[in-house]
Amino acid sequence: MSSDVHGTPRRATLLWATLIVATLLTWGMGVLGATGKGAIAALAAISFWKGAVIILDFMALRHAPALWRMLTLGWMVLVWAVIAIAYIKGMPQ
């Protein structure tokens, strides 16, 4: 495997460790009962970043044709849009 396309083991390890830290951070926010629009926005941003890292780096699409990147990242954006709409509609007036 070429490191130009798939990155280096060091990069993968650093990204993996960062994903673990982000997961622990969001878990900790849940345990501590973080609420409010700011907490929800932070959780959404962290999880969106995690999804992008997994798609681009661990699925090795960072250097793939643009169509594949647009399809996978676009799917993630669509799912998050549906989640956001459901959350906003479910908020008390």
PDB file of C-alpha atoms in Angstrom:
ATOM      1  CA  MET A   1       0.000   0.000   0.000  1.00  0.00           C
ATOM      2  CA  SER A   2       1.224   3.436  -0.842  1.00  0.00           C
ATOM      3  CA  SER A   3       1.460   5.935   2.004  1.00  0.00           C
ATOM      4  CA  ASP A   4       0.534   8.665  -0.497  1.00  0.00           C
ATOM      5  CA  VAL A   5      -2.957   7.208  -0.797  1.00  0.00           C
ATOM      6  CA  HIS A   6      -3.541   5.525   2.541  1.00  0.00           C
ATOM      7  CA  GLY A   7      -1.481   7.702   4.879  1.00  0.00           C
ATOM      8  CA  THR A   8       1.101   6.460   7.301  1.00  0.00           C
ATOM      9  CA  PRO A   9       0.637   4.147  10.268  1.00  0.00           C
ATOM     10  CA  ARG A  10       1.630   7.063  12.520  1.00  0.00           C
ATOM     11  CA  ARG A  11      -1.139   9.256  11.067  1.00  0.00           C
ATOM     12  CA  ALA A  12      -3.681   6.456  11.427  1.00  0.00           C
ATOM     13  CA  THR A  13      -2.655   5.910  15.047  1.00  0.00           C
ATOM     14  CA  LEU A  14      -2.888   9.626  15.855  1.00  0.00           C
ATOM     15  CA  LEU A  15      -6.302   9.870  14.208  1.00  0.00           C
ATOM     16  CA  TRP A  16      -7.478   6.746  16.042  1.00  0.00           C
ATOM     17  CA  ALA A  17      -6.313   8.174  19.386  1.00  0.00           C
ATOM     18  CA  THR A  18      -8.034  11.484  18.620  1.00  0.00           C
ATOM     19  CA  LEU A  19     -11.252   9.624  17.766  1.00  0.00           C
ATOM     20  CA  ILE A  20     -11.035   7.809  21.115  1.00  0.00           C
ATOM     21  CA  VAL A  21     -10.559  11.110  22.964  1.00  0.00           C
ATOM     22  CA  ALA A  22     -13.512  12.639  21.092  1.00  0.00           C
ATOM     23  CA  THR A  23     -15.656   9.622  21.976  1.00  0.00           C
ATOM     24  CA  LEU A  24     -14.705   9.893  25.646  1.00  0.00           C
ATOM     25  CA  LEU A  25     -15.434  13.622  25.560  1.00  0.00           C
ATOM     26  CA  THR A  26     -18.935  13.126  24.172  1.00  0.00           C
ATOM     27  CA  TRP A  27     -19.560  10.253  26.593  1.00  0.00           C
ATOM     28  CA  GLY A  28     -18.431  12.477  29.477  1.00  0.00           C
ATOM     29  CA  MET A  29     -20.758  15.248  28.350  1.00  0.00           C
ATOM     30  CA  GLY A  30     -23.622  12.765  28.446  1.00  0.00           C
ATOM     31  CA  VAL A  31     -22.692  11.433  31.879  1.00  0.00           C
ATOM     32  CA  LEU A  32     -22.419  14.950  33.268  1.00  0.00           C
ATOM     33  CA  GLY A  33     -25.799  15.838  31.793  1.00  0.00           C
ATOM     34  CA  ALA A  34     -24.639  18.578  29.445  1.00  0.00           C
ATOM     35  CA  THR A  35     -27.775  20.194  28.048  1.00  0.00           C
ATOM     36  CA  GLY A  36     -28.673  23.239  26.032  1.00  0.00           C
ATOM     37  CA  LYS A  37     -28.140  24.362  22.488  1.00  0.00           C
ATOM     38  CA  GLY A  38     -24.395  24.829  22.958  1.00  0.00           C
ATOM     39  CA  ALA A  39     -23.890  21.282  24.216  1.00  0.00           C
ATOM     40  CA  ILE A  40     -26.016  19.853  21.409  1.00  0.00           C
ATOM     41  CA  ALA A  41     -24.065  21.877  18.834  1.00  0.00           C
ATOM     42  CA  ALA A  42     -20.755  20.669  20.309  1.00  0.00           C
ATOM     43  CA  LEU A  43     -21.905  17.031  20.273  1.00  0.00           C
ATOM     44  CA  ALA A  44     -23.103  17.364  16.672  1.00  0.00           C
ATOM     45  CA  ALA A  45     -19.871  19.033  15.545  1.00  0.00           C
ATOM     46  CA  ILE A  46     -17.700  16.399  17.218  1.00  0.00           C
ATOM     47  CA  SER A  47     -19.683  13.521  15.755  1.00  0.00           C
ATOM     48  CA  PHE A  48     -19.698  15.125  12.301  1.00  0.00           C
ATOM     49  CA  TRP A  49     -15.905  15.508  12.480  1.00  0.00           C
ATOM     50  CA  LYS A  50     -15.571  11.890  13.588  1.00  0.00           C
ATOM     51  CA  GLY A  51     -17.667  10.749  10.627  1.00  0.00           C
ATOM     52  CA  ALA A  52     -15.571  12.784   8.206  1.00  0.00           C
ATOM     53  CA  VAL A  53     -12.334  11.321   9.604  1.00  0.00           C
ATOM     54  CA  ILE A  54     -13.667   7.789   9.291  1.00  0.00           C
ATOM     55  CA  ILE A  55     -14.895   8.384   5.735  1.00  0.00           C
ATOM     56  CA  LEU A  56     -11.821  10.197   4.464  1.00  0.00           C
ATOM     57  CA  ASP A  57      -9.031   8.411   6.315  1.00  0.00           C
ATOM     58  CA  PHE A  58     -10.159   4.997   7.494  1.00  0.00           C
ATOM     59  CA  MET A  59     -12.238   4.270   4.398  1.00  0.00           C
ATOM     60  CA  ALA A  60      -9.306   5.692   2.360  1.00  0.00           C
ATOM     61  CA  LEU A  61     -11.441   8.140   0.384  1.00  0.00           C
ATOM     62  CA  ARG A  62      -9.261  11.209   0.976  1.00  0.00           C
ATOM     63  CA  HIS A  63      -7.571  10.714  -2.419  1.00  0.00           C
ATOM     64  CA  ALA A  64     -10.430   8.879  -4.118  1.00  0.00           C
ATOM     65  CA  PRO A  65     -12.304  10.398  -7.043  1.00  0.00           C
ATOM     66  CA  ALA A  66     -14.394  13.406  -6.052  1.00  0.00           C
ATOM     67  CA  LEU A  67     -17.641  11.578  -6.823  1.00  0.00           C
ATOM     68  CA  TRP A  68     -16.993   8.975  -4.095  1.00  0.00           C
ATOM     69  CA  ARG A  69     -16.087  11.644  -1.546  1.00  0.00           C
ATOM     70  CA  MET A  70     -19.175  13.694  -2.441  1.00  0.00           C
ATOM     71  CA  LEU A  71     -21.453  10.656  -2.204  1.00  0.00           C
ATOM     72  CA  THR A  72     -20.208   9.498   1.187  1.00  0.00           C
ATOM     73  CA  LEU A  73     -19.867  12.932   2.766  1.00  0.00           C
ATOM     74  CA  GLY A  74     -23.153  13.999   1.177  1.00  0.00           C
ATOM     75  CA  TRP A  75     -24.878  10.989   2.732  1.00  0.00           C
ATOM     76  CA  MET A  76     -23.524  12.009   6.134  1.00  0.00           C
ATOM     77  CA  VAL A  77     -24.751  15.593   5.622  1.00  0.00           C
ATOM     78  CA  LEU A  78     -28.196  14.287   4.621  1.00  0.00           C
ATOM     79  CA  VAL A  79     -28.423  12.080   7.715  1.00  0.00           C
ATOM     80  CA  TRP A  80     -27.376  14.972   9.959  1.00  0.00           C
ATOM     81  CA  ALA A  81     -29.907  17.273   8.277  1.00  0.00           C
ATOM     82  CA  VAL A  82     -32.691  14.786   9.023  1.00  0.00           C
ATOM     83  CA  ILE A  83     -31.501  14.475  12.641  1.00  0.00           C
ATOM     84  CA  ALA A  84     -31.358  18.272  12.988  1.00  0.00           C
ATOM     85  CA  ILE A  85     -34.855  18.696  11.544  1.00  0.00           C
ATOM     86  CA  ALA A  86     -36.228  16.046  13.889  1.00  0.00           C
ATOM     87  CA  TYR A  87     -34.503  17.675  16.865  1.00  0.00           C
ATOM     88  CA  ILE A  88     -35.718  21.166  15.993  1.00  0.00           C
ATOM     89  CA  LYS A  89     -39.296  19.981  15.372  1.00  0.00           C
ATOM     90  CA  GLY A  90     -39.260  18.141  18.695  1.00  0.00           C
ATOM     91  CA  MET A  91     -38.187  21.204  20.672  1.00  0.00           C
ATOM     92  CA  PRO A  92     -40.832  22.829  22.820  1.00  0.00           C
ATOM     93  CA  GLN A  93     -42.153  26.086  21.442  1.00  0.00           C
TER      94      GLN A  93
END
